[in-house]
Amino acid sequence: MSREDTRGPSGRADGHKSAGRGSGPIPSRITMLVLAALAIVLIAENTREVRIRLVVPVVTMPLYLALLIMFVLGGLCGALLLRSRGR
C-alpha cells in the first residue's frame, strides 16, 4: 500500500483536517466586522443636513453622506497600506 492510500480526506495521514486559512473566524476579522457594523449604524443614525468646508467651498449635505464618504476613503487607505505592506 502506498503512502497516499493511508491518508484521510484532508490529505493528512491521521485523517484530521489541517488548520489552514479560512478554517474558522479570526479575532481580527471579527473585530473588523464589528467596527464596520458600528460605523454603518453611526452613519444611518445621523441624517441631518450639515455644512462642511472643503478648503474653499462650503458644501451642505446630509451628515450620513459625509460619514459614508469618509468611511469609504478610510477603507481605501487601509487597503492601500495593506497592499503596499505585502510587497
PDB file of C-alpha atoms in Angstrom:
ATOM      1  CA  MET A   1       0.000   0.000   0.000  1.00  0.00           C
ATOM      2  CA  SER A   2       1.410   3.399  -0.903  1.00  0.00           C
ATOM      3  CA  ARG A   3       1.645   6.344   1.476  1.00  0.00           C
ATOM      4  CA  GLU A   4      -1.157   8.242  -0.343  1.00  0.00           C
ATOM      5  CA  ASP A   5      -3.614   5.386   0.252  1.00  0.00           C
ATOM      6  CA  THR A   6      -3.412   5.712   4.046  1.00  0.00           C
ATOM      7  CA  ARG A   7      -4.226   9.407   4.111  1.00  0.00           C
ATOM      8  CA  GLY A   8      -7.635  10.680   5.088  1.00  0.00           C
ATOM      9  CA  PRO A   9      -9.822  13.034   3.018  1.00  0.00           C
ATOM     10  CA  SER A  10      -7.905  16.046   4.323  1.00  0.00           C
ATOM     11  CA  GLY A  11      -4.593  14.811   2.966  1.00  0.00           C
ATOM     12  CA  ARG A  12      -3.092  14.181   6.413  1.00  0.00           C
ATOM     13  CA  ALA A  13      -2.066  10.695   7.454  1.00  0.00           C
ATOM     14  CA  ASP A  14      -4.048  10.875  10.726  1.00  0.00           C
ATOM     15  CA  GLY A  15      -7.275  11.892   8.931  1.00  0.00           C
ATOM     16  CA  HIS A  16      -7.670  15.195  10.838  1.00  0.00           C
ATOM     17  CA  LYS A  17      -8.288  18.390   8.960  1.00  0.00           C
ATOM     18  CA  SER A  18      -5.405  20.805   8.969  1.00  0.00           C
ATOM     19  CA  ALA A  19      -5.965  24.279  10.381  1.00  0.00           C
ATOM     20  CA  GLY A  20      -5.319  26.389   7.323  1.00  0.00           C
ATOM     21  CA  ARG A  21      -6.564  29.721   6.130  1.00  0.00           C
ATOM     22  CA  GLY A  22     -10.290  30.140   6.422  1.00  0.00           C
ATOM     23  CA  SER A  23     -10.663  27.291   8.906  1.00  0.00           C
ATOM     24  CA  GLY A  24     -12.515  29.468  11.410  1.00  0.00           C
ATOM     25  CA  PRO A  25     -13.226  33.018  12.474  1.00  0.00           C
ATOM     26  CA  ILE A  26     -10.113  35.040  13.119  1.00  0.00           C
ATOM     27  CA  PRO A  27     -10.370  37.550  16.010  1.00  0.00           C
ATOM     28  CA  SER A  28      -9.079  40.411  13.857  1.00  0.00           C
ATOM     29  CA  ARG A  29     -11.738  39.716  11.216  1.00  0.00           C
ATOM     30  CA  ILE A  30     -14.453  39.581  13.857  1.00  0.00           C
ATOM     31  CA  THR A  31     -13.215  42.896  15.287  1.00  0.00           C
ATOM     32  CA  MET A  32     -13.200  44.439  11.812  1.00  0.00           C
ATOM     33  CA  LEU A  33     -16.765  43.267  11.138  1.00  0.00           C
ATOM     34  CA  VAL A  34     -17.992  44.640  14.483  1.00  0.00           C
ATOM     35  CA  LEU A  35     -16.325  48.007  13.843  1.00  0.00           C
ATOM     36  CA  ALA A  36     -17.769  48.144  10.319  1.00  0.00           C
ATOM     37  CA  ALA A  37     -21.244  47.379  11.690  1.00  0.00           C
ATOM     38  CA  LEU A  38     -20.882  50.141  14.287  1.00  0.00           C
ATOM     39  CA  ALA A  39     -19.759  52.562  11.567  1.00  0.00           C
ATOM     40  CA  ILE A  40     -22.818  51.678   9.466  1.00  0.00           C
ATOM     41  CA  VAL A  41     -25.118  52.254  12.466  1.00  0.00           C
ATOM     42  CA  LEU A  42     -23.420  55.604  13.144  1.00  0.00           C
ATOM     43  CA  ILE A  43     -23.867  56.616   9.511  1.00  0.00           C
ATOM     44  CA  ALA A  44     -27.524  55.529   9.428  1.00  0.00           C
ATOM     45  CA  GLU A  45     -28.409  57.407  12.635  1.00  0.00           C
ATOM     46  CA  ASN A  46     -27.015  60.786  11.537  1.00  0.00           C
ATOM     47  CA  THR A  47     -29.286  62.109   8.811  1.00  0.00           C
ATOM     48  CA  ARG A  48     -29.460  65.882   9.421  1.00  0.00           C
ATOM     49  CA  GLU A  49     -28.042  68.433   6.984  1.00  0.00           C
ATOM     50  CA  VAL A  50     -24.609  69.854   7.818  1.00  0.00           C
ATOM     51  CA  ARG A  51     -22.345  72.487   6.321  1.00  0.00           C
ATOM     52  CA  ILE A  52     -18.852  71.237   5.524  1.00  0.00           C
ATOM     53  CA  ARG A  53     -15.973  73.473   4.500  1.00  0.00           C
ATOM     54  CA  LEU A  54     -13.780  71.872   1.828  1.00  0.00           C
ATOM     55  CA  VAL A  55     -10.752  74.209   1.905  1.00  0.00           C
ATOM     56  CA  VAL A  56     -12.543  77.000  -0.028  1.00  0.00           C
ATOM     57  CA  PRO A  57     -16.142  75.975  -0.877  1.00  0.00           C
ATOM     58  CA  VAL A  58     -18.793  75.319   1.757  1.00  0.00           C
ATOM     59  CA  VAL A  59     -20.958  72.309   0.923  1.00  0.00           C
ATOM     60  CA  THR A  60     -24.310  71.463   2.512  1.00  0.00           C
ATOM     61  CA  MET A  61     -25.072  67.746   2.568  1.00  0.00           C
ATOM     62  CA  PRO A  62     -26.617  65.115   4.839  1.00  0.00           C
ATOM     63  CA  LEU A  63     -24.246  64.071   7.598  1.00  0.00           C
ATOM     64  CA  TYR A  64     -24.675  60.390   6.717  1.00  0.00           C
ATOM     65  CA  LEU A  65     -23.299  61.095   3.235  1.00  0.00           C
ATOM     66  CA  ALA A  66     -20.221  62.860   4.640  1.00  0.00           C
ATOM     67  CA  LEU A  67     -19.658  59.986   7.097  1.00  0.00           C
ATOM     68  CA  LEU A  68     -20.111  57.408   4.343  1.00  0.00           C
ATOM     69  CA  ILE A  69     -17.572  59.194   2.143  1.00  0.00           C
ATOM     70  CA  MET A  70     -15.045  59.261   4.997  1.00  0.00           C
ATOM     71  CA  PHE A  71     -15.721  55.572   5.780  1.00  0.00           C
ATOM     72  CA  VAL A  72     -15.035  54.597   2.161  1.00  0.00           C
ATOM     73  CA  LEU A  73     -11.905  56.783   1.986  1.00  0.00           C
ATOM     74  CA  GLY A  74     -10.612  55.226   5.212  1.00  0.00           C
ATOM     75  CA  GLY A  75     -11.222  51.739   3.833  1.00  0.00           C
ATOM     76  CA  LEU A  76      -9.378  52.594   0.638  1.00  0.00           C
ATOM     77  CA  CYS A  77      -6.428  53.995   2.613  1.00  0.00           C
ATOM     78  CA  GLY A  78      -6.316  50.848   4.744  1.00  0.00           C
ATOM     79  CA  ALA A  79      -6.445  48.616   1.671  1.00  0.00           C
ATOM     80  CA  LEU A  80      -3.615  50.565   0.043  1.00  0.00           C
ATOM     81  CA  LEU A  81      -1.495  50.259   3.179  1.00  0.00           C
ATOM     82  CA  LEU A  82      -2.061  46.508   3.383  1.00  0.00           C
ATOM     83  CA  ARG A  83      -1.327  46.109  -0.310  1.00  0.00           C
ATOM     84  CA  SER A  84       1.935  48.035  -0.085  1.00  0.00           C
ATOM     85  CA  ARG A  85       2.991  46.115   3.036  1.00  0.00           C
ATOM     86  CA  GLY A  86       2.510  42.799   1.234  1.00  0.00           C
ATOM     87  CA  ARG A  87       5.042  43.686  -1.489  1.00  0.00           C
TER      88      ARG A  87
END
